[in-house]
Every structure is written in structure tokens, then in C-alpha cells.
JSON list of C-alpha atoms in Angstrom, two decimals:
[
{"chain": "A", "resi": 297, "resn": "MET", "atom": "CA", "xyz": [-0.14, -0.17, -0.16]},
{"chain": "A", "resi": 298, "resn": "TYR", "atom": "CA", "xyz": [3.00, 2.32, 0.44]},
{"chain": "A", "resi": 299, "resn": "PRO", "atom": "CA", "xyz": [5.51, 1.71, -2.89]},
{"chain": "A", "resi": 300, "resn": "SER", "atom": "CA", "xyz": [9.01, 3.72, -2.70]},
{"chain": "A", "resi": 301, "resn": "ALA", "atom": "CA", "xyz": [9.06, 6.15, -5.40]},
{"chain": "A", "resi": 302, "resn": "GLN", "atom": "CA", "xyz": [11.07, 4.51, -7.85]},
{"chain": "A", "resi": 303, "resn": "MET", "atom": "CA", "xyz": [8.18, 1.44, -7.71]},
{"chain": "A", "resi": 304, "resn": "PHE", "atom": "CA", "xyz": [5.51, 4.50, -7.78]},
{"chain": "A", "resi": 305, "resn": "TRP", "atom": "CA", "xyz": [7.14, 6.05, -10.78]},
{"chain": "A", "resi": 306, "resn": "ASN", "atom": "CA", "xyz": [7.96, 2.75, -12.70]},
{"chain": "A", "resi": 307, "resn": "ALA", "atom": "CA", "xyz": [4.15, 1.75, -12.72]},
{"chain": "A", "resi": 308, "resn": "MET", "atom": "CA", "xyz": [3.32, 4.97, -13.61]},
{"chain": "A", "resi": 309, "resn": "LEU", "atom": "CA", "xyz": [5.56, 4.52, -16.82]},
{"chain": "A", "resi": 310, "resn": "ARG", "atom": "CA", "xyz": [4.12, 1.02, -17.38]},
{"chain": "A", "resi": 311, "resn": "LYS", "atom": "CA", "xyz": [0.67, 2.16, -17.06]},
{"chain": "A", "resi": 312, "resn": "GLY", "atom": "CA", "xyz": [1.66, 4.43, -20.01]},
{"chain": "A", "resi": 313, "resn": "TRP", "atom": "CA", "xyz": [1.88, 7.42, -18.52]},
{"chain": "A", "resi": 314, "resn": "GLN", "atom": "CA", "xyz": [3.56, 10.16, -20.96]},
{"chain": "A", "resi": 315, "resn": "TRP", "atom": "CA", "xyz": [4.90, 14.36, -19.80]},
{"chain": "A", "resi": 316, "resn": "LYS", "atom": "CA", "xyz": [6.26, 16.65, -20.92]},
{"chain": "A", "resi": 317, "resn": "GLU", "atom": "CA", "xyz": [9.88, 17.22, -20.18]},
{"chain": "A", "resi": 318, "resn": "SER", "atom": "CA", "xyz": [8.73, 20.01, -17.82]},
{"chain": "A", "resi": 319, "resn": "ASP", "atom": "CA", "xyz": [5.57, 18.30, -16.32]},
{"chain": "A", "resi": 320, "resn": "ILE", "atom": "CA", "xyz": [6.92, 15.62, -13.70]},
{"chain": "A", "resi": 321, "resn": "GLN", "atom": "CA", "xyz": [10.48, 14.50, -13.31]},
{"chain": "A", "resi": 322, "resn": "PRO", "atom": "CA", "xyz": [11.51, 11.38, -10.79]},
{"chain": "A", "resi": 323, "resn": "ASP", "atom": "CA", "xyz": [12.34, 14.07, -7.99]},
{"chain": "A", "resi": 324, "resn": "ASP", "atom": "CA", "xyz": [8.81, 15.31, -7.82]},
{"chain": "A", "resi": 325, "resn": "MET", "atom": "CA", "xyz": [7.61, 11.33, -6.69]},
{"chain": "A", "resi": 326, "resn": "ASP", "atom": "CA", "xyz": [8.21, 12.42, -2.84]},
{"chain": "A", "resi": 327, "resn": "SER", "atom": "CA", "xyz": [5.42, 14.81, -2.91]},
{"chain": "A", "resi": 328, "resn": "ILE", "atom": "CA", "xyz": [3.14, 12.74, -5.37]},
{"chain": "A", "resi": 329, "resn": "ILE", "atom": "CA", "xyz": [3.99, 9.53, -2.87]},
{"chain": "A", "resi": 330, "resn": "ARG", "atom": "CA", "xyz": [2.88, 11.53, -0.06]},
{"chain": "A", "resi": 331, "resn": "ILE", "atom": "CA", "xyz": [-0.44, 12.43, -1.72]},
{"chain": "A", "resi": 332, "resn": "HIS", "atom": "CA", "xyz": [-1.09, 8.73, -2.86]},
{"chain": "A", "resi": 333, "resn": "ASN", "atom": "CA", "xyz": [-0.83, 7.90, 0.35]},
{"chain": "A", "resi": 334, "resn": "SER", "atom": "CA", "xyz": [-2.99, 10.39, 1.96]},
{"chain": "A", "resi": 335, "resn": "ASN", "atom": "CA", "xyz": [-5.91, 8.78, -0.79]},
{"chain": "A", "resi": 336, "resn": "ASN", "atom": "CA", "xyz": [-5.07, 5.64, 0.39]},
{"chain": "A", "resi": 337, "resn": "GLU", "atom": "CA", "xyz": [-5.73, 6.29, 3.96]},
{"chain": "A", "resi": 338, "resn": "GLN", "atom": "CA", "xyz": [-8.41, 8.25, 3.24]},
{"chain": "A", "resi": 339, "resn": "ALA", "atom": "CA", "xyz": [-9.89, 5.31, 1.25]},
{"chain": "A", "resi": 340, "resn": "TRP", "atom": "CA", "xyz": [-9.45, 2.66, 3.87]},
{"chain": "A", "resi": 341, "resn": "ARG", "atom": "CA", "xyz": [-10.91, 4.84, 6.47]},
{"chain": "A", "resi": 342, "resn": "GLU", "atom": "CA", "xyz": [-14.07, 5.11, 4.15]},
{"chain": "A", "resi": 343, "resn": "ILE", "atom": "CA", "xyz": [-14.09, 1.07, 3.77]},
{"chain": "A", "resi": 344, "resn": "LEU", "atom": "CA", "xyz": [-13.97, 0.54, 7.41]},
{"chain": "A", "resi": 345, "resn": "ARG", "atom": "CA", "xyz": [-16.90, 2.46, 7.56]},
{"chain": "A", "resi": 346, "resn": "TRP", "atom": "CA", "xyz": [-18.83, 0.42, 5.09]},
{"chain": "A", "resi": 347, "resn": "GLU", "atom": "CA", "xyz": [-17.18, -2.66, 6.90]},
{"chain": "A", "resi": 348, "resn": "ALA", "atom": "CA", "xyz": [-18.60, -1.54, 10.80]},
{"chain": "A", "resi": 349, "resn": "LEU", "atom": "CA", "xyz": [-21.90, -2.90, 9.05]},
{"chain": "A", "resi": 350, "resn": "HIS", "atom": "CA", "xyz": [-20.67, -6.39, 9.72]},
{"chain": "A", "resi": 351, "resn": "PHE", "atom": "CA", "xyz": [-18.21, -5.84, 13.20]},
{"chain": "A", "resi": 352, "resn": "LYS", "atom": "CA", "xyz": [-20.01, -8.33, 14.83]},
{"chain": "A", "resi": 353, "resn": "GLU", "atom": "CA", "xyz": [-19.14, -10.93, 12.04]},
{"chain": "A", "resi": 354, "resn": "CYS", "atom": "CA", "xyz": [-15.92, -9.60, 11.37]},
{"chain": "A", "resi": 355, "resn": "ASP", "atom": "CA", "xyz": [-14.18, -7.14, 13.60]},
{"chain": "A", "resi": 356, "resn": "CYS", "atom": "CA", "xyz": [-11.14, -6.90, 11.54]},
{"chain": "A", "resi": 357, "resn": "PRO", "atom": "CA", "xyz": [-10.96, -6.58, 7.78]},
{"chain": "A", "resi": 358, "resn": "LYS", "atom": "CA", "xyz": [-7.75, -6.68, 6.46]},
{"chain": "A", "resi": 359, "resn": "LEU", "atom": "CA", "xyz": [-6.76, -5.37, 2.44]},
{"chain": "A", "resi": 360, "resn": "LYS", "atom": "CA", "xyz": [-6.20, -8.43, 0.42]},
{"chain": "A", "resi": 361, "resn": "SER", "atom": "CA", "xyz": [-5.36, -6.91, -2.79]},
{"chain": "A", "resi": 362, "resn": "PHE", "atom": "CA", "xyz": [-5.97, -3.71, -4.88]},
{"chain": "A", "resi": 363, "resn": "ARG", "atom": "CA", "xyz": [-5.62, -2.89, -8.49]},
{"chain": "A", "resi": 364, "resn": "GLY", "atom": "CA", "xyz": [-5.75, 0.62, -10.41]},
{"chain": "A", "resi": 365, "resn": "ASP", "atom": "CA", "xyz": [-7.29, 1.17, -13.97]},
{"chain": "A", "resi": 366, "resn": "ALA", "atom": "CA", "xyz": [-8.01, 4.40, -14.77]},
{"chain": "A", "resi": 367, "resn": "THR", "atom": "CA", "xyz": [-9.53, 3.66, -17.82]},
{"chain": "A", "resi": 368, "resn": "LYS", "atom": "CA", "xyz": [-12.12, 1.00, -16.72]},
{"chain": "A", "resi": 369, "resn": "TYR", "atom": "CA", "xyz": [-14.96, 3.61, -15.73]},
{"chain": "A", "resi": 370, "resn": "THR", "atom": "CA", "xyz": [-17.80, 2.47, -12.96]},
{"chain": "A", "resi": 371, "resn": "PRO", "atom": "CA", "xyz": [-21.69, 2.40, -14.01]},
{"chain": "A", "resi": 372, "resn": "ARG", "atom": "CA", "xyz": [-21.90, 5.11, -11.47]},
{"chain": "A", "resi": 373, "resn": "ALA", "atom": "CA", "xyz": [-19.53, 7.34, -13.31]},
{"chain": "A", "resi": 374, "resn": "ARG", "atom": "CA", "xyz": [-20.43, 6.62, -16.42]},
{"chain": "A", "resi": 375, "resn": "ILE", "atom": "CA", "xyz": [-24.13, 7.60, -15.34]},
{"chain": "A", "resi": 376, "resn": "ARG", "atom": "CA", "xyz": [-22.53, 11.06, -13.60]},
{"chain": "A", "resi": 377, "resn": "ARG", "atom": "CA", "xyz": [-20.60, 11.59, -16.94]},
{"chain": "A", "resi": 378, "resn": "ALA", "atom": "CA", "xyz": [-24.07, 11.33, -18.61]},
{"chain": "A", "resi": 379, "resn": "LEU", "atom": "CA", "xyz": [-25.54, 13.83, -16.33]},
{"chain": "A", "resi": 380, "resn": "GLY", "atom": "CA", "xyz": [-23.09, 16.33, -17.19]},
{"chain": "A", "resi": 381, "resn": "TYR", "atom": "CA", "xyz": [-20.17, 15.77, -14.39]},
{"chain": "A", "resi": 382, "resn": "GLU", "atom": "CA", "xyz": [-16.47, 15.15, -14.96]},
{"chain": "A", "resi": 383, "resn": "LEU", "atom": "CA", "xyz": [-15.28, 11.66, -15.30]},
{"chain": "A", "resi": 384, "resn": "PRO", "atom": "CA", "xyz": [-12.82, 10.67, -12.71]},
{"chain": "A", "resi": 385, "resn": "PHE", "atom": "CA", "xyz": [-9.50, 10.51, -13.01]},
{"chain": "A", "resi": 386, "resn": "ASP", "atom": "CA", "xyz": [-8.63, 6.85, -11.48]},
{"chain": "A", "resi": 387, "resn": "ARG", "atom": "CA", "xyz": [-10.45, 3.91, -10.49]},
{"chain": "A", "resi": 388, "resn": "HIS", "atom": "CA", "xyz": [-9.27, 1.48, -7.87]},
{"chain": "A", "resi": 389, "resn": "ASP", "atom": "CA", "xyz": [-10.71, -1.91, -7.10]},
{"chain": "A", "resi": 390, "resn": "TRP", "atom": "CA", "xyz": [-10.14, -3.29, -3.51]},
{"chain": "A", "resi": 391, "resn": "ILE", "atom": "CA", "xyz": [-10.54, -6.68, -2.28]},
{"chain": "A", "resi": 392, "resn": "ILE", "atom": "CA", "xyz": [-11.18, -6.87, 1.34]},
{"chain": "A", "resi": 393, "resn": "ASP", "atom": "CA", "xyz": [-10.77, -9.81, 3.80]},
{"chain": "A", "resi": 394, "resn": "ARG", "atom": "CA", "xyz": [-13.51, -10.07, 6.00]},
{"chain": "A", "resi": 395, "resn": "CYS", "atom": "CA", "xyz": [-12.23, -12.95, 8.35]},
{"chain": "A", "resi": 396, "resn": "GLY", "atom": "CA", "xyz": [-12.28, -15.27, 5.19]},
{"chain": "A", "resi": 397, "resn": "LYS", "atom": "CA", "xyz": [-14.76, -14.07, 3.10]},
{"chain": "A", "resi": 398, "resn": "GLU", "atom": "CA", "xyz": [-13.85, -11.55, 0.08]},
{"chain": "A", "resi": 399, "resn": "VAL", "atom": "CA", "xyz": [-15.51, -8.21, -0.54]},
{"chain": "A", "resi": 400, "resn": "HIS", "atom": "CA", "xyz": [-14.83, -6.21, -3.27]},
{"chain": "A", "resi": 401, "resn": "TYR", "atom": "CA", "xyz": [-14.78, -2.62, -3.17]},
{"chain": "A", "resi": 402, "resn": "VAL", "atom": "CA", "xyz": [-14.58, 0.37, -6.05]},
{"chain": "A", "resi": 403, "resn": "ILE", "atom": "CA", "xyz": [-13.49, 3.65, -5.62]},
{"chain": "A", "resi": 404, "resn": "ASP", "atom": "CA", "xyz": [-13.50, 6.20, -8.28]},
{"chain": "A", "resi": 405, "resn": "TYR", "atom": "CA", "xyz": [-11.27, 9.04, -7.78]},
{"chain": "A", "resi": 406, "resn": "TYR", "atom": "CA", "xyz": [-12.22, 12.84, -8.74]},
{"chain": "A", "resi": 407, "resn": "ASP", "atom": "CA", "xyz": [-10.24, 15.95, -9.11]},
{"chain": "A", "resi": 408, "resn": "GLY", "atom": "CA", "xyz": [-10.95, 18.23, -6.14]},
{"chain": "A", "resi": 409, "resn": "GLY", "atom": "CA", "xyz": [-8.83, 20.83, -7.10]},
{"chain": "A", "resi": 410, "resn": "LYS", "atom": "CA", "xyz": [-5.37, 22.20, -4.96]},
{"chain": "A", "resi": 411, "resn": "VAL", "atom": "CA", "xyz": [-4.16, 20.01, -2.52]},
{"chain": "A", "resi": 412, "resn": "ASN", "atom": "CA", "xyz": [-4.64, 20.51, 0.82]},
{"chain": "A", "resi": 413, "resn": "PRO", "atom": "CA", "xyz": [-1.29, 21.26, 2.06]},
{"chain": "A", "resi": 414, "resn": "GLU", "atom": "CA", "xyz": [-2.03, 19.90, 5.79]},
{"chain": "A", "resi": 415, "resn": "THR", "atom": "CA", "xyz": [-3.23, 16.52, 4.69]},
{"chain": "A", "resi": 416, "resn": "GLY", "atom": "CA", "xyz": [-1.98, 15.86, 1.71]},
{"chain": "A", "resi": 417, "resn": "GLN", "atom": "CA", "xyz": [-6.07, 15.81, 0.02]},
{"chain": "A", "resi": 418, "resn": "PHE", "atom": "CA", "xyz": [-6.62, 16.64, -3.54]},
{"chain": "A", "resi": 419, "resn": "SER", "atom": "CA", "xyz": [-9.13, 14.08, -4.62]},
{"chain": "A", "resi": 420, "resn": "LEU", "atom": "CA", "xyz": [-12.70, 13.24, -3.70]},
{"chain": "A", "resi": 421, "resn": "MET", "atom": "CA", "xyz": [-13.49, 9.64, -3.51]},
{"chain": "A", "resi": 422, "resn": "ASP", "atom": "CA", "xyz": [-16.69, 7.67, -3.99]},
{"chain": "A", "resi": 423, "resn": "VAL", "atom": "CA", "xyz": [-15.91, 4.34, -2.02]},
{"chain": "A", "resi": 424, "resn": "ARG", "atom": "CA", "xyz": [-18.43, 2.08, -1.99]},
{"chain": "A", "resi": 425, "resn": "PRO", "atom": "CA", "xyz": [-18.93, -2.18, -2.44]},
{"chain": "A", "resi": 426, "resn": "ALA", "atom": "CA", "xyz": [-19.00, -3.34, -5.75]},
{"chain": "A", "resi": 427, "resn": "MET", "atom": "CA", "xyz": [-22.91, -4.40, -6.64]},
{"chain": "A", "resi": 428, "resn": "ASP", "atom": "CA", "xyz": [-21.48, -8.23, -7.38]},
{"chain": "A", "resi": 429, "resn": "SER", "atom": "CA", "xyz": [-23.00, -9.70, -4.68]},
{"chain": "A", "resi": 430, "resn": "TRP", "atom": "CA", "xyz": [-26.17, -9.51, -2.68]},
{"chain": "A", "resi": 431, "resn": "GLN", "atom": "CA", "xyz": [-24.66, -8.80, 0.56]},
{"chain": "A", "resi": 432, "resn": "ASN", "atom": "CA", "xyz": [-22.80, -5.91, -1.44]},
{"chain": "A", "resi": 433, "resn": "ILE", "atom": "CA", "xyz": [-26.11, -4.73, -3.00]},
{"chain": "A", "resi": 434, "resn": "PHE", "atom": "CA", "xyz": [-28.25, -4.77, 0.60]},
{"chain": "A", "resi": 435, "resn": "ASP", "atom": "CA", "xyz": [-25.28, -3.00, 2.44]},
{"chain": "A", "resi": 436, "resn": "ARG", "atom": "CA", "xyz": [-25.48, -0.26, -0.39]},
{"chain": "A", "resi": 437, "resn": "ILE", "atom": "CA", "xyz": [-29.42, -0.08, 0.25]},
{"chain": "A", "resi": 438, "resn": "ILE", "atom": "CA", "xyz": [-28.83, 0.05, 3.98]},
{"chain": "A", "resi": 439, "resn": "VAL", "atom": "CA", "xyz": [-26.08, 2.96, 3.50]},
{"chain": "A", "resi": 440, "resn": "ALA", "atom": "CA", "xyz": [-28.29, 4.75, 1.22]},
{"chain": "A", "resi": 441, "resn": "TYR", "atom": "CA", "xyz": [-31.13, 4.81, 3.72]},
{"chain": "A", "resi": 442, "resn": "MET", "atom": "CA", "xyz": [-29.13, 5.86, 6.70]},
{"chain": "A", "resi": 443, "resn": "ARG", "atom": "CA", "xyz": [-27.75, 8.70, 5.12]},
{"chain": "A", "resi": 444, "resn": "PHE", "atom": "CA", "xyz": [-31.27, 9.53, 3.47]}
]
């Protein structure tokens, strides 16, 4: 979850990120890593809020794996785009180990403007269970009702 600057730089190049020479240099990676780690920590806190629905079942969920795919938009992101909103600049799929049960979460990352110098935050996140199981769909209904 906490890549080194070199690991992050290599991953960005591997994913085909292209910059002009004046845009981003390897030396800029420390700041980018700080922002990346802050975003991951915020995403984890949001996932733990969802996982609190299952505290009796599992009081210590763990991150099993995660994967980013900025080109694979969620249905919600596509609907928002159709309504005139911007597409997310990134998407992550996180697999959580809920005491032996794998649970899939999706995270859409939207541009939130300038970086908050105190927290390193700059993105807005839409964190939720993927709609790939009846339990996840039920959780989303419950949370929507509680937020209403």
C-alpha cells in the first residue's frame, strides 16, 4: 500500500503515462507519493465505515489486494458523466478479507482542486462495495437509507 518513489514512477511508466519534460520528473515523486498515501489512507477509512456494518461478523477486516485501472469506468461514473459531471481520473478495485470472505470495493477518484497542504488530500472519492453480490447490494441499500 505504500510504494517507494521508484516503484510508483515505474508503475506510472508501465501504465503508459506520458508527460512533457517540464511536467513531472522523478524528483517530484516524493510529493506525489505523499498525496497517494494520503488518498489510500482516506479510502481505507471509508472502507472501514462500510465494514462497520459487519463488525459482529468480523472486527478486523484486512486489505487483500488492490488494482487501479483509470480507463475502466464504473456504471455510476458513466451515469454521472451523462449528467454532465467529470469522469474520475482513476479507479481502484480493492479486495477486502472479511475474516475469510472476500469483499470487492470500488473507488472512483475525482479531481478536488488544489492539494490540502496539511493533509495531502486533493481528490474526492466515491468509495462503495461493488454490486457483485447480494450482500454488497443490501449494504448499499442500507447505507443509502441511513444517509437519507
